[in-house]
Coordinates of C-alpha atoms and ligand atoms in Angstrom, one line a residue:
M1 CA 13.1 6.9 36.6
D2 CA 14.5 9.2 33.7
N3 CA 12.3 12.0 32.5
Y4 CA 12.7 11.0 29.0
V5 CA 8.9 10.3 27.3
R6 CA 8.8 7.8 24.4
I7 CA 6.4 9.1 21.8
F8 CA 5.0 6.2 20.5
D9 CA 2.7 7.3 17.3
T10 CA -0.2 4.7 16.4
T11 CA -1.9 7.0 13.7
L12 CA -1.1 4.7 10.9
R13 CA -2.4 1.6 12.9
D14 CA -5.2 3.0 15.9
G15 CA -5.5 6.3 14.0
E16 CA -6.0 4.0 10.6
Q17 CA -9.2 2.2 12.4
S18 CA -11.2 5.5 12.9
P19 CA -14.2 5.5 10.6
G20 CA -13.1 6.3 6.9
A21 CA -9.6 6.6 7.6
S22 CA -7.9 4.4 5.5
M23 CA -4.9 5.8 3.6
T24 CA -3.1 4.5 0.3
S25 CA 0.3 2.7 0.9
S26 CA 2.0 5.8 -0.6
E27 CA 0.1 7.9 1.7
K28 CA 1.2 6.0 4.6
L29 CA 4.7 6.1 3.8
E30 CA 4.4 9.6 3.3
I31 CA 2.9 10.0 6.8
A32 CA 5.3 7.6 8.1
R33 CA 8.4 10.1 6.7
G34 CA 6.8 13.0 8.2
L35 CA 6.8 11.3 12.0
A36 CA 10.4 10.6 11.5
R37 CA 11.1 13.9 11.0
L38 CA 8.9 15.1 13.5
G39 CA 11.1 13.2 15.8
V40 CA 8.7 10.2 17.5
D41 CA 10.6 7.5 18.7
I42 CA 8.5 4.9 18.0
I43 CA 6.1 4.4 14.6
E44 CA 3.2 1.9 14.8
A45 CA 2.8 1.1 10.9
G46 CA -0.1 -1.3 11.0
F47 CA -1.6 -4.3 11.6
P48 CA 0.1 -6.7 9.0
A49 CA -2.2 -9.5 9.3
A50 CA -5.2 -7.5 8.5
S51 CA -4.5 -7.9 4.9
P52 CA -1.6 -8.4 2.6
D53 CA -1.7 -5.0 1.6
D54 CA -1.2 -3.9 5.5
L55 CA 1.3 -6.2 5.7
E56 CA 3.1 -4.6 2.3
A57 CA 2.7 -1.2 3.6
V58 CA 4.2 -1.7 6.9
R59 CA 7.1 -3.6 5.2
R60 CA 7.6 -0.6 3.0
I61 CA 7.8 1.6 5.9
A62 CA 10.4 -0.5 7.9
R63 CA 12.6 -0.5 4.7
Q64 CA 12.6 3.1 4.0
V65 CA 11.5 4.8 7.0
G66 CA 13.5 2.4 9.7
N67 CA 16.7 2.8 7.8
T68 CA 16.6 6.4 7.0
T69 CA 19.4 8.2 6.6
D70 CA 18.1 11.9 6.3
G71 CA 19.8 13.5 9.0
Y72 CA 17.4 11.9 12.2
P73 CA 18.3 8.7 13.6
P74 CA 15.7 5.9 12.1
P75 CA 12.6 5.4 14.4
I76 CA 11.6 1.9 15.9
I77 CA 9.1 0.4 13.6
C78 CA 6.4 -1.4 15.3
G79 CA 3.9 -4.0 14.0
L80 CA 0.9 -5.1 16.0
A81 CA -0.2 -8.7 16.3
R82 CA -3.0 -10.6 18.1
A83 CA -1.7 -13.3 20.6
T84 CA -1.5 -15.7 17.9
R85 CA 1.6 -17.5 16.0
A86 CA 0.2 -16.3 12.6
D87 CA -0.2 -12.9 13.8
I88 CA 3.4 -12.6 15.0
D89 CA 4.8 -14.1 12.1
K90 CA 3.4 -11.6 9.6
A91 CA 4.1 -9.0 12.2
W92 CA 7.8 -10.1 12.0
E93 CA 7.9 -10.4 8.2
A94 CA 6.6 -6.8 7.9
V95 CA 9.0 -5.0 10.5
S96 CA 11.7 -7.3 10.3
P97 CA 13.8 -5.0 7.5
A98 CA 13.4 -2.2 10.0
Q99 CA 17.2 -1.3 11.9
R100 CA 15.0 -1.3 15.0
P101 CA 11.7 -3.5 14.9
R102 CA 9.1 -3.9 17.5
I103 CA 6.7 -6.9 17.8
H104 CA 3.7 -5.2 19.8
T105 CA 1.3 -8.1 20.8
F106 CA -1.9 -7.7 22.6
L107 CA -4.8 -9.6 24.5
A108 CA -7.2 -8.5 26.8
T109 CA -7.5 -8.8 30.6
S110 CA -11.3 -7.6 31.6
D111 CA -13.5 -9.9 32.6
I112 CA -16.0 -8.8 30.0
H113 CA -13.5 -9.2 27.5
M114 CA -12.4 -12.5 28.5
R115 CA -16.0 -13.7 29.0
Y116 CA -17.8 -12.6 25.9
K117 CA -15.3 -11.7 23.4
L118 CA -12.6 -14.3 24.1
R119 CA -14.8 -16.9 25.7
M120 CA -11.3 -17.7 28.0
E121 CA -10.8 -18.3 31.8
R122 CA -8.4 -16.3 33.3
Q123 CA -5.6 -19.0 33.3
E124 CA -6.1 -19.5 29.5
V125 CA -5.3 -15.7 29.1
L126 CA -2.2 -15.9 31.0
A127 CA -1.0 -18.6 29.4
R128 CA -1.7 -17.4 25.8
A129 CA -0.3 -14.1 26.7
V130 CA 2.9 -15.7 27.9
E131 CA 2.9 -18.0 25.1
A132 CA 2.6 -15.0 22.7
V133 CA 5.3 -12.9 24.3
A134 CA 7.9 -15.6 24.3
Y135 CA 7.1 -16.6 20.2
A136 CA 7.7 -13.2 19.5
R137 CA 10.8 -12.8 21.5
Q138 CA 12.2 -15.9 19.5
F139 CA 12.2 -13.2 16.6
C140 CA 12.9 -9.9 18.0
D141 CA 14.9 -8.3 21.1
D142 CA 12.2 -5.4 21.5
V143 CA 8.5 -6.8 22.2
E144 CA 5.4 -4.8 23.8
F145 CA 2.8 -6.7 25.2
S146 CA -0.8 -5.1 25.7
P147 CA -3.4 -6.3 28.1
E148 CA -6.3 -4.9 26.5
D149 CA -9.5 -3.1 28.4
A150 CA -6.5 -2.6 31.0
G151 CA -8.8 0.1 32.4
R152 CA -11.7 -2.0 33.2
S153 CA -9.5 -5.3 34.4
D154 CA -8.9 -6.5 37.7
P155 CA -5.4 -4.7 38.9
E156 CA -4.7 -7.9 41.0
F157 CA -5.0 -10.2 37.6
L158 CA -2.8 -7.4 35.8
Y159 CA -0.1 -7.4 38.4
L160 CA 0.0 -11.4 37.7
V161 CA -0.1 -10.8 33.8
L162 CA 2.2 -8.5 33.6
G163 CA 4.9 -10.4 35.9
E164 CA 4.4 -13.5 33.6
V165 CA 5.2 -11.6 30.4
I166 CA 8.2 -10.1 31.6
K167 CA 9.3 -13.2 32.5
A168 CA 8.3 -14.4 28.8
G169 CA 10.5 -11.6 27.6
A170 CA 8.4 -8.2 27.1
T171 CA 10.6 -5.1 27.2
T172 CA 7.4 -2.4 27.0
L173 CA 4.2 -3.0 29.3
N174 CA 1.4 -0.9 27.3
I175 CA -1.4 0.1 29.4
P176 CA -4.9 0.6 27.3
D177 CA -7.6 2.3 28.6
T178 CA -9.1 0.9 25.2
V179 CA -13.0 2.0 26.1
G180 CA -11.9 5.6 27.1
Y181 CA -13.3 4.8 30.6
T182 CA -11.4 5.5 33.4
T183 CA -11.0 8.8 34.9
P184 CA -7.4 10.8 35.6
D185 CA -7.1 9.7 39.2
E186 CA -8.0 6.4 38.4
F187 CA -5.8 5.8 35.3
G188 CA -2.8 7.4 37.6
A189 CA -3.5 5.2 40.8
L190 CA -3.8 2.4 38.2
I191 CA 0.0 3.0 36.7
A192 CA 1.2 3.8 40.1
G193 CA 0.1 0.3 41.5
I194 CA 1.5 -1.5 38.0
I195 CA 4.6 -0.1 38.7
H196 CA 4.5 -0.4 42.5
N197 CA 3.3 -4.3 42.5
T198 CA 4.5 -6.2 39.4
P199 CA 7.5 -8.0 39.8
G200 CA 10.4 -7.2 37.5
I201 CA 8.8 -3.8 36.1
E202 CA 12.2 -1.9 36.7
N203 CA 13.6 -3.1 33.9
C204 CA 10.5 -2.4 31.8
I205 CA 9.0 0.5 30.1
V206 CA 5.8 1.2 31.0
S207 CA 3.2 3.3 28.3
V208 CA 0.1 4.4 28.1
H209 CA -2.5 4.2 25.5
C210 CA -5.8 6.0 26.1
H211 CA -8.9 6.6 24.1
D212 CA -11.0 9.8 24.5
D213 CA -14.9 8.3 24.6
L214 CA -15.2 10.7 27.7
G215 CA -12.9 13.5 26.3
L216 CA -10.1 12.5 28.8
A217 CA -7.6 10.9 26.9
T218 CA -4.8 13.6 27.0
A219 CA -5.7 13.8 30.8
N220 CA -5.3 10.2 31.6
T221 CA -2.0 9.9 29.4
L222 CA -0.6 12.7 31.5
A223 CA -1.7 11.1 34.8
G224 CA -0.1 7.9 33.5
L225 CA 3.2 9.7 33.0
R226 CA 3.2 11.7 36.3
A227 CA 2.7 8.0 37.7
G228 CA 5.6 6.6 36.3
A229 CA 4.7 5.5 32.5
R230 CA 7.9 6.5 30.3
Q231 CA 6.3 6.2 27.2
A232 CA 2.9 7.7 25.5
E233 CA 0.9 6.2 22.8
V234 CA -0.8 9.3 20.6
T235 CA -2.3 9.9 17.2
I236 CA -1.9 13.0 14.8
N237 CA -4.8 15.0 15.6
G238 CA -6.0 12.6 18.0
I239 CA -7.4 10.3 15.1
G240 CA -8.6 6.8 16.2
E241 CA -11.4 4.0 17.0
R242 CA -14.7 5.8 18.0
A243 CA -13.9 9.2 19.6
G244 CA -10.3 8.7 19.2
N245 CA -6.8 8.6 20.7
T246 CA -4.9 10.8 22.5
S247 CA -3.3 13.6 20.3
L248 CA 0.1 13.5 20.2
E249 CA 0.1 17.3 19.7
E250 CA -1.6 18.1 23.2
V251 CA 0.6 15.6 25.2
V252 CA 3.9 16.9 23.6
M253 CA 2.7 20.7 24.2
A254 CA 1.3 19.9 27.8
L255 CA 5.0 18.5 28.8
R256 CA 6.5 21.4 27.0
T257 CA 4.4 24.3 28.4
R258 CA 3.9 23.0 31.7
A259 CA 7.4 21.5 32.2
A260 CA 7.6 23.0 35.6
V261 CA 4.7 20.4 36.3
Y262 CA 5.7 17.3 35.0
G263 CA 9.7 17.7 34.5
L264 CA 9.5 15.2 31.5
T265 CA 10.5 16.1 27.8
S266 CA 10.1 14.5 24.6
G267 CA 12.5 14.2 21.5
V268 CA 9.3 15.6 19.4
D269 CA 10.4 18.6 16.8
A270 CA 7.2 20.6 17.7
T271 CA 7.6 23.1 14.7
Q272 CA 6.8 20.2 12.3
I273 CA 3.3 19.6 14.3
A274 CA 1.3 21.9 11.9
R275 CA 2.4 20.1 8.8
I276 CA 1.9 16.6 10.1
S277 CA -1.2 17.8 11.1
K278 CA -2.4 18.8 8.1
L279 CA -1.0 15.8 6.3
V280 CA -2.9 13.6 8.2
S281 CA -6.0 15.2 7.6
N282 CA -5.6 15.3 4.3
Y283 CA -4.7 12.0 3.3
T284 CA -7.7 10.8 5.5
G285 CA -10.2 13.6 4.5
I286 CA -11.1 13.7 8.3
V287 CA -10.9 17.6 9.3
V288 CA -9.6 19.3 11.9
Q289 CA -12.4 20.8 14.0
P290 CA -12.0 24.7 14.1
N291 CA -11.3 24.8 18.2
K292 CA -9.1 21.5 18.6
A293 CA -6.3 22.4 20.7
I294 CA -2.9 23.0 19.4
V295 CA -3.8 22.2 15.7
G296 CA -7.3 23.6 15.2
A297 CA -7.5 27.0 12.9
N298 CA -8.6 28.9 15.7
A299 CA -6.2 27.7 18.3
F300 CA -4.3 30.9 17.5
A301 CA -7.1 33.1 16.9
H302 CA -8.1 36.1 18.9
E303 CA -11.3 37.7 18.3
A304 CA -12.9 39.6 21.0
G305 CA -11.5 43.1 21.1
I306 CA -10.0 42.7 24.3
H307 CA -8.2 39.7 23.8
Q308 CA -6.8 41.8 20.5
D309 CA -5.9 44.4 22.5
G310 CA -4.2 42.7 25.2
M311 CA -2.1 40.7 22.7
L312 CA -1.1 44.0 21.2
K313 CA 0.4 45.2 24.2
N314 CA 1.7 41.5 25.2
Y315 CA 1.1 38.2 23.4
M316 CA 1.2 36.5 27.0
T317 CA -1.6 38.0 27.7
Y318 CA -3.6 35.6 25.7
E319 CA -1.4 33.0 24.9
I320 CA 0.9 30.2 26.3
M321 CA 2.5 28.9 23.4
R322 CA 3.3 31.0 20.2
P323 CA 2.1 29.6 17.2
E324 CA 5.1 29.4 15.6
D325 CA 6.4 27.0 18.0
V326 CA 4.1 24.4 16.6
G327 CA 5.1 25.1 13.1
V328 CA 2.2 27.8 12.6
N329 CA 3.3 30.6 10.6
R330 CA 1.5 33.9 11.0
S331 CA 3.4 36.1 8.3
R332 CA 0.9 37.8 5.7
L333 CA 2.4 38.9 2.9
V334 CA 5.3 36.1 1.7
L335 CA 5.2 36.6 -1.9
G336 CA 3.8 38.1 -5.0
K337 CA 3.1 38.2 -8.4
H338 CA 6.9 39.3 -9.0
S339 CA 8.7 37.0 -6.8
G340 CA 10.9 34.3 -8.6
R341 CA 11.7 30.5 -8.8
H342 CA 14.7 31.1 -5.8
A343 CA 12.2 33.1 -3.5
F344 CA 9.4 30.4 -3.7
K345 CA 12.0 27.7 -3.6
A346 CA 13.4 29.5 -0.5
R347 CA 10.2 30.2 1.3
L348 CA 9.0 26.4 1.0
A349 CA 12.3 25.5 2.3
E350 CA 11.9 27.3 5.4
M351 CA 8.6 26.0 5.8
G352 CA 10.0 22.4 5.7
Y353 CA 9.3 21.6 2.3
T354 CA 12.0 20.1 0.4
L355 CA 10.7 19.4 -3.3
N356 CA 12.7 17.6 -6.0
E357 CA 13.0 19.5 -9.5
A358 CA 10.0 18.1 -10.8
D359 CA 7.7 18.9 -7.9
L360 CA 9.3 22.3 -7.3
N361 CA 8.7 23.3 -11.5
Q362 CA 5.0 22.2 -11.0
A363 CA 4.6 24.1 -7.9
F364 CA 6.0 26.9 -9.2
E365 CA 3.6 27.1 -12.0
R366 CA 1.0 26.8 -9.8
F367 CA 2.0 29.5 -7.2
K368 CA 2.7 31.6 -10.5
N369 CA -1.2 31.0 -11.7
L370 CA -2.3 31.7 -8.5
A371 CA -0.3 35.0 -8.3
D372 CA -2.1 36.1 -11.6
K373 CA -5.5 35.6 -8.9
K374 CA -4.3 36.6 -6.1
K375 CA -2.3 40.0 -5.0
T376 CA -0.7 38.8 -1.7
I377 CA 0.3 34.8 -1.3
T378 CA 0.6 33.7 2.4
D379 CA 2.1 31.1 3.9
A380 CA -1.3 29.3 4.6
D381 CA -2.1 29.8 0.5
L382 CA 1.1 28.1 -0.2
E383 CA 0.5 25.0 2.6
A384 CA -2.7 24.6 0.6
L385 CA -1.2 24.6 -2.9
V386 CA 2.1 22.4 -2.1
A387 CA -0.7 20.0 -0.2
D388 CA -2.8 20.3 -3.4
E389 CA 0.3 19.6 -5.7
L390 CA 2.5 16.8 -4.0
F391 CA -0.4 15.0 -1.4
Q392 CA -2.2 13.4 -4.3
P393 CA -3.1 10.0 -4.8
E394 CA -1.6 8.1 -7.8
E395 CA -3.2 9.5 -10.8
V396 CA -5.5 7.2 -12.6
Y397 CA -8.0 9.7 -14.1
T398 CA -6.8 13.7 -14.5
L399 CA -8.9 16.4 -14.6
E400 CA -8.8 18.2 -18.3
G401 CA -11.1 20.4 -18.0
L402 CA -14.1 21.5 -16.2
Q403 CA -17.0 24.3 -17.6
V404 CA -20.0 24.7 -14.9
A405 CA -23.4 26.6 -15.6
C406 CA -25.4 27.9 -12.6
G407 CA -27.4 30.6 -11.0
T408 CA -31.1 31.3 -10.6
M409 CA -32.0 31.0 -13.9
G410 CA -32.3 27.2 -15.6
M411 CA -30.7 23.9 -14.4
P412 CA -26.9 24.0 -12.9
T413 CA -24.9 21.7 -15.4
A414 CA -21.4 20.8 -15.7
S415 CA -19.1 19.6 -18.4
V416 CA -16.4 17.6 -17.3
R417 CA -13.1 16.1 -19.5
L418 CA -11.0 13.7 -18.0
R419 CA -7.9 12.1 -19.2
G420 CA -8.1 8.2 -18.3
P421 CA -5.6 5.8 -17.6
D422 CA -4.8 4.8 -21.0
G423 CA -4.6 8.5 -22.1
T424 CA -8.1 8.4 -23.4
L425 CA -10.0 11.9 -23.0
H426 CA -13.8 11.4 -21.8
T427 CA -16.3 14.2 -21.9
R428 CA -19.7 14.3 -20.2
A429 CA -22.0 16.6 -19.2
A430 CA -24.8 16.3 -16.3
I431 CA -27.3 18.6 -14.4
G432 CA -27.6 18.5 -10.7
S433 CA -28.9 20.0 -7.7
G434 CA -25.8 22.2 -7.9
P435 CA -22.7 23.3 -9.7
V436 CA -20.6 20.7 -7.3
D437 CA -23.4 18.0 -7.5
A438 CA -23.4 18.5 -11.4
T439 CA -19.7 18.1 -11.5
Y440 CA -19.7 14.9 -9.5
K441 CA -22.3 13.6 -11.6
A442 CA -20.6 14.3 -15.0
M443 CA -17.8 12.5 -13.5
D444 CA -19.5 9.4 -12.3
A445 CA -20.9 9.0 -15.6
I446 CA -17.1 8.7 -16.6
I447 CA -15.3 7.0 -13.9
Q448 CA -18.6 4.4 -13.2
A449 CA -16.9 3.7 -9.4
P450 CA -20.1 3.3 -7.7
N451 CA -19.7 5.2 -4.2
T452 CA -21.9 7.5 -1.8
L453 CA -20.5 11.0 -0.8
V454 CA -20.2 10.8 2.7
E455 CA -18.6 14.3 3.6
F456 CA -17.9 17.3 1.8
S457 CA -16.2 20.2 3.6
V458 CA -15.5 23.5 2.1
H459 CA -13.0 26.3 4.1
S460 CA -11.2 29.2 3.0
V461 CA -7.3 29.3 3.5
T462 CA -7.4 33.4 4.2
E463 CA -9.6 35.7 4.5
G464 CA -10.5 37.7 1.1
I465 CA -12.7 37.3 -1.5
D466 CA -9.9 36.3 -3.6
A467 CA -9.2 33.5 -1.2
L468 CA -8.0 29.9 -2.2
G469 CA -10.7 27.2 -1.1
E470 CA -9.5 24.0 0.2
V471 CA -12.3 21.0 -0.2
T472 CA -12.2 17.8 1.9
V473 CA -14.0 14.9 0.7
R474 CA -14.9 11.1 1.9
I475 CA -16.8 8.5 -0.6
Q476 CA -17.5 5.0 0.8
S477 CA -17.5 2.1 -1.7
K478 CA -20.2 1.0 -2.7
Q479 CA -20.8 -2.4 -3.9
P480 CA -23.0 -3.7 -7.1
E481 CA -26.2 -4.6 -5.9
T482 CA -26.2 -7.7 -7.9
R483 CA -23.4 -9.7 -5.4
T484 CA -23.9 -12.6 -3.6
D485 CA -24.9 -13.1 0.1
A486 CA -21.2 -14.4 0.4
Q487 CA -19.8 -11.7 -1.1
K488 CA -21.8 -9.6 0.9
E489 CA -20.3 -11.6 4.7
I490 CA -16.8 -10.4 3.6
E491 CA -17.2 -7.3 1.7
N492 CA -15.2 -4.3 3.4
V493 CA -16.7 -1.1 2.8
R494 CA -13.8 1.5 3.0
T495 CA -13.7 5.4 2.7
F496 CA -11.4 7.4 0.9
G497 CA -10.6 10.9 1.5
G498 CA -9.8 13.4 -1.0
F499 CA -8.3 17.2 -1.0
G500 CA -8.3 20.0 -3.6
A501 CA -7.3 23.5 -3.6
D502 CA -8.1 26.5 -5.9
T503 CA -9.4 29.7 -6.2
D504 CA -12.3 28.4 -7.8
I505 CA -14.6 26.4 -5.4
V506 CA -15.9 24.1 -8.1
V507 CA -12.5 23.4 -9.5
A508 CA -11.4 22.6 -5.8
S509 CA -14.3 20.2 -5.2
A510 CA -14.1 18.3 -8.6
K511 CA -10.2 17.6 -7.8
A512 CA -11.3 16.7 -4.1
Y513 CA -13.6 14.1 -5.5
L514 CA -11.0 13.1 -8.2
A515 CA -8.5 12.2 -5.6
A516 CA -11.0 10.0 -3.9
L517 CA -12.1 8.2 -6.6
N518 CA -8.5 7.7 -8.0
K519 CA -7.8 6.3 -4.5
L520 CA -11.0 4.1 -4.8
I521 CA -9.7 2.5 -8.0
V522 CA -6.7 1.8 -7.0
A523 CA -8.3 -0.2 -3.9
N524 CA -10.7 -2.0 -6.4
R525 CA -7.7 -2.8 -8.6
A526 CA -5.6 -4.2 -5.4
G527 CA -8.8 -5.9 -4.0
E528 CA -9.4 -7.8 -7.1
Q529 CA -5.5 -9.1 -7.4
T530 CA -5.3 -10.0 -3.5
A531 CA -8.8 -11.6 -4.5
E532 CA -7.0 -13.6 -6.8
L533 CA -4.1 -14.7 -5.3
E534 CA -5.7 -15.3 -1.5
S535 CA -8.7 -17.5 -0.3
P536 CA -11.4 -15.3 1.2
V537 CA -10.4 -13.5 4.5
T538 CA -12.7 -14.3 7.4
E539 CA -14.4 -11.9 9.5
N540 CA -12.1 -13.3 12.3
S541 CA -8.9 -12.9 10.7
V542 CA -9.5 -9.2 9.7
S543 CA -10.8 -7.8 12.7
V544 CA -8.9 -5.7 15.1
S545 CA -10.6 -5.7 18.3
A546 CA -8.3 -3.0 19.8
Ligands
LIG601 O1 -7.2 0.5 22.5 C1 -6.4 -0.7 22.6 O2 -6.4 -1.4 23.8 C2 -5.2 -1.0 21.6 C3 -4.6 -2.2 22.0 C4 -4.1 -3.2 20.6 C5 -3.4 -1.3 22.4 O3 -5.2 -0.4 20.5
LIG602 ZN1 -6.2 1.5 20.9

């Protein structure tokens, strides 16, 4: 048994199944690039049968990230497929351009799933699993099989199914605790039992995939690894269905910080963690809770006097990891008003951002403007500035001007000027319950993309009255009331995240909302094109039960 743990990242598949985490194809590509730089072994890039858009997004990642020559080995690119030929065909179509493609097929094995969801007997499930794996193996040498809801499956039945899919050609056997039900002792014992009782398993990699419904996902994953699993399926920030998946950063840092306990390693470059965490949060609009382990804003903050005193004497009194180990930089005064382009570029490069000339010029201009308003520019400011500049969706509308009047006298009023896709300038004014509400109403009057604001959060990047404010919003598409029942049946309410940063939080709010609206417009356009090309998608053909 080797001691290398393969890190299988499923942020773009299980993570994207988080309520409201939909990402555009370009955002997925950018995250996949970040994951490759991070050093993950396998990227599960999506579920190609879910929609033509998903297939294309996976294909793009397979082509570009799956053949990267950026100085690190291309990761395996994996696509998920239910145990049907149609899904497997689509998965293969999507991942085949990668240098190292993988097909991941799954079928539920718990009694409750077989009886109520699949309406299949054990023998039928066994036969279908074997057939799916054998079919996938005709295309691809690397086939992963998951018995969905393994955590609640009869272990004897699992040994049987796993033994048969190994004979059919499965190379990785992933054991999911789909509903986050098991405890670490139970899950560790399940993995040990599988390794001990499944014929042929010694030639395969055993993988673990845990959900966090009881807050035990990381503990269960580590228990599975201790019991002999050598692949961990994880997501950045732990995003995923319901309470989420095991978070990559927790597993990687637990293995590293407690190396003496686990004796296991991974290929992840932990110094990239903070950066990719921010990228995922900005793109999905899912804010990381401040007390989240490793990547939360407070993960390395020391508030109590006693702790601060201890830290000053020796950081090891209260810190088991250094912030810089995970790419969190504490340096305060980085650059100022008089810093030149060269210093700016060098600092960004040190932080892991290599910008092309055009982006660098734009970012430098933003930096100079910021330096006029703010005396000291920290790494956190630079992160926010780069995120605001680079991590933005295709700009359909751009913000050309914003003016607000608010306070205790009169009605909060906003005038907004946007440039439309054809270059036309549109100006509207609106009143609202506050300056942000008025701004959003004025933007809605111009763009007219019906939506509901489901989340709005603002936080300051650093302390101080001149701090940059970061705003994250999530909006949900709203269908016109006039739609038919048939349209209602197939509609897919999607959520879009937007991010903006500025020293003026109303401007940051406007930018964040516009970013989310631009995504919604692009998705609506793509939806219209797909609707023209495709026959209606039935619920059955799009739902992922995992
Ligand atoms: O949670 C789950 O069971 C899954 C499978 C598809 C692996 O996501
Ligand atoms: Zn899952």
